[in-house]
């Protein structure tokens, strides 16, 4: 198998996804901590019901799932999905392309 690399344009697309993913993760983590710490003071939960808090938690977590499922290999178009965690993996499992631009 030949070792292939992304073009600079494809690399920028992957880095943009990583930046969005990282920034949203930081935002969601801070928001979740604030919501969980202050939920009872804000009137979002009680000992018996998590109704409004559960909805807010789902609203914060749904974009994380959408971002993960949106990532596709720029070379072959195969969905990488959960193979990526917070950053893109080093290599696509489908086509074997390295998900980094070749450095000159």
mmCIF file of C-alpha atoms in Angstrom:
data_model
loop_
_atom_site.group_PDB
_atom_site.id
_atom_site.type_symbol
_atom_site.label_atom_id
_atom_site.label_comp_id
_atom_site.label_asym_id
_atom_site.label_seq_id
_atom_site.Cartn_x
_atom_site.Cartn_y
_atom_site.Cartn_z
ATOM 1 C CA UNK A 1 0.000 0.000 0.000
ATOM 2 C CA UNK A 2 1.366 3.404 -0.894
ATOM 3 C CA UNK A 3 1.551 5.975 1.829
ATOM 4 C CA UNK A 4 -0.712 8.826 0.848
ATOM 5 C CA UNK A 5 -1.258 12.110 2.607
ATOM 6 C CA UNK A 6 -3.943 14.763 2.546
ATOM 7 C CA UNK A 7 -3.645 17.829 0.422
ATOM 8 C CA UNK A 8 -3.270 21.121 2.318
ATOM 9 C CA UNK A 9 -6.929 21.938 1.589
ATOM 10 C CA UNK A 10 -8.110 18.565 2.928
ATOM 11 C CA UNK A 11 -5.848 19.022 5.959
ATOM 12 C CA UNK A 12 -7.441 22.413 6.674
ATOM 13 C CA UNK A 13 -10.892 20.780 6.609
ATOM 14 C CA UNK A 14 -9.815 18.175 9.173
ATOM 15 C CA UNK A 15 -8.172 20.820 11.392
ATOM 16 C CA UNK A 16 -11.330 22.945 11.186
ATOM 17 C CA UNK A 17 -13.389 19.949 12.379
ATOM 18 C CA UNK A 18 -10.900 19.339 15.216
ATOM 19 C CA UNK A 19 -11.081 22.998 16.260
ATOM 20 C CA UNK A 20 -14.914 22.974 16.293
ATOM 21 C CA UNK A 21 -14.962 19.676 18.157
ATOM 22 C CA UNK A 22 -12.451 20.825 20.787
ATOM 23 C CA UNK A 23 -14.080 24.225 21.306
ATOM 24 C CA UNK A 24 -17.560 22.756 21.658
ATOM 25 C CA UNK A 25 -16.270 20.118 24.078
ATOM 26 C CA UNK A 26 -14.749 22.813 26.313
ATOM 27 C CA UNK A 27 -17.951 24.876 26.156
ATOM 28 C CA UNK A 28 -20.179 21.854 26.882
ATOM 29 C CA UNK A 29 -17.958 20.675 29.745
ATOM 30 C CA UNK A 30 -18.069 24.075 31.448
ATOM 31 C CA UNK A 31 -21.813 24.406 30.839
ATOM 32 C CA UNK A 32 -22.472 20.903 32.202
ATOM 33 C CA UNK A 33 -20.480 21.586 35.353
ATOM 34 C CA UNK A 34 -22.329 24.857 35.926
ATOM 35 C CA UNK A 35 -25.700 23.216 35.264
ATOM 36 C CA UNK A 36 -25.029 20.279 37.546
ATOM 37 C CA UNK A 37 -23.601 22.375 40.369
ATOM 38 C CA UNK A 38 -26.297 25.028 40.294
ATOM 39 C CA UNK A 39 -29.280 23.007 39.011
ATOM 40 C CA UNK A 40 -31.195 23.009 42.266
ATOM 41 C CA UNK A 41 -30.535 26.726 42.886
ATOM 42 C CA UNK A 42 -31.705 27.499 39.342
ATOM 43 C CA UNK A 43 -34.851 25.427 39.887
ATOM 44 C CA UNK A 44 -33.969 22.937 37.157
ATOM 45 C CA UNK A 45 -34.089 19.821 39.291
ATOM 46 C CA UNK A 46 -35.411 18.575 42.561
ATOM 47 C CA UNK A 47 -35.013 15.381 44.502
ATOM 48 C CA UNK A 48 -37.829 13.764 42.513
ATOM 49 C CA UNK A 49 -37.654 15.262 39.031
ATOM 50 C CA UNK A 50 -34.880 16.040 36.557
ATOM 51 C CA UNK A 51 -37.266 17.195 33.812
ATOM 52 C CA UNK A 52 -35.836 20.549 32.646
ATOM 53 C CA UNK A 53 -32.291 19.554 33.575
ATOM 54 C CA UNK A 54 -32.552 16.380 31.507
ATOM 55 C CA UNK A 55 -33.661 18.377 28.470
ATOM 56 C CA UNK A 56 -30.746 20.809 28.881
ATOM 57 C CA UNK A 57 -28.297 17.926 29.237
ATOM 58 C CA UNK A 58 -29.628 16.341 26.043
ATOM 59 C CA UNK A 59 -29.361 19.676 24.211
ATOM 60 C CA UNK A 60 -25.711 19.996 25.276
ATOM 61 C CA UNK A 61 -24.776 16.401 24.395
ATOM 62 C CA UNK A 62 -26.577 16.124 21.028
ATOM 63 C CA UNK A 63 -24.101 18.372 19.142
ATOM 64 C CA UNK A 64 -21.217 16.219 20.389
ATOM 65 C CA UNK A 65 -22.812 13.198 18.749
ATOM 66 C CA UNK A 66 -23.555 15.166 15.579
ATOM 67 C CA UNK A 67 -19.953 16.422 15.346
ATOM 68 C CA UNK A 68 -18.595 12.905 15.764
ATOM 69 C CA UNK A 69 -20.852 11.424 13.106
ATOM 70 C CA UNK A 70 -20.163 14.297 10.692
ATOM 71 C CA UNK A 71 -16.420 13.620 10.328
ATOM 72 C CA UNK A 72 -15.553 11.899 7.063
ATOM 73 C CA UNK A 73 -12.205 11.120 5.454
ATOM 74 C CA UNK A 74 -11.554 13.885 2.919
ATOM 75 C CA UNK A 75 -9.786 11.429 0.597
ATOM 76 C CA UNK A 76 -12.391 8.644 0.310
ATOM 77 C CA UNK A 77 -15.490 10.125 1.982
ATOM 78 C CA UNK A 78 -15.807 7.203 4.438
ATOM 79 C CA UNK A 79 -17.372 8.251 7.753
ATOM 80 C CA UNK A 80 -14.763 8.070 10.500
ATOM 81 C CA UNK A 81 -17.323 8.530 13.272
ATOM 82 C CA UNK A 82 -16.374 7.099 16.657
ATOM 83 C CA UNK A 83 -12.852 6.195 15.508
ATOM 84 C CA UNK A 84 -12.126 9.869 16.249
ATOM 85 C CA UNK A 85 -12.383 10.938 19.846
ATOM 86 C CA UNK A 86 -11.557 14.600 20.383
ATOM 87 C CA UNK A 87 -9.115 14.801 17.477
ATOM 88 C CA UNK A 88 -9.040 13.047 14.112
ATOM 89 C CA UNK A 89 -7.210 9.696 14.069
ATOM 90 C CA UNK A 90 -3.782 9.408 12.479
ATOM 91 C CA UNK A 91 -4.978 7.279 9.589
ATOM 92 C CA UNK A 92 -8.238 6.384 7.834
ATOM 93 C CA UNK A 93 -9.130 2.716 8.393
ATOM 94 C CA UNK A 94 -10.895 2.515 5.038
ATOM 95 C CA UNK A 95 -8.367 3.904 2.540
ATOM 96 C CA UNK A 96 -5.205 4.123 4.659
ATOM 97 C CA UNK A 97 -4.540 7.802 3.945
ATOM 98 C CA UNK A 98 -2.702 9.676 6.676
ATOM 99 C CA UNK A 99 -4.944 12.394 8.054
ATOM 100 C CA UNK A 100 -2.127 14.904 8.218
ATOM 101 C CA UNK A 101 -0.694 16.970 5.400
ATOM 102 C CA UNK A 102 2.787 15.956 4.341
ATOM 103 C CA UNK A 103 5.252 18.468 5.734
ATOM 104 C CA UNK A 104 7.780 19.754 3.200
#
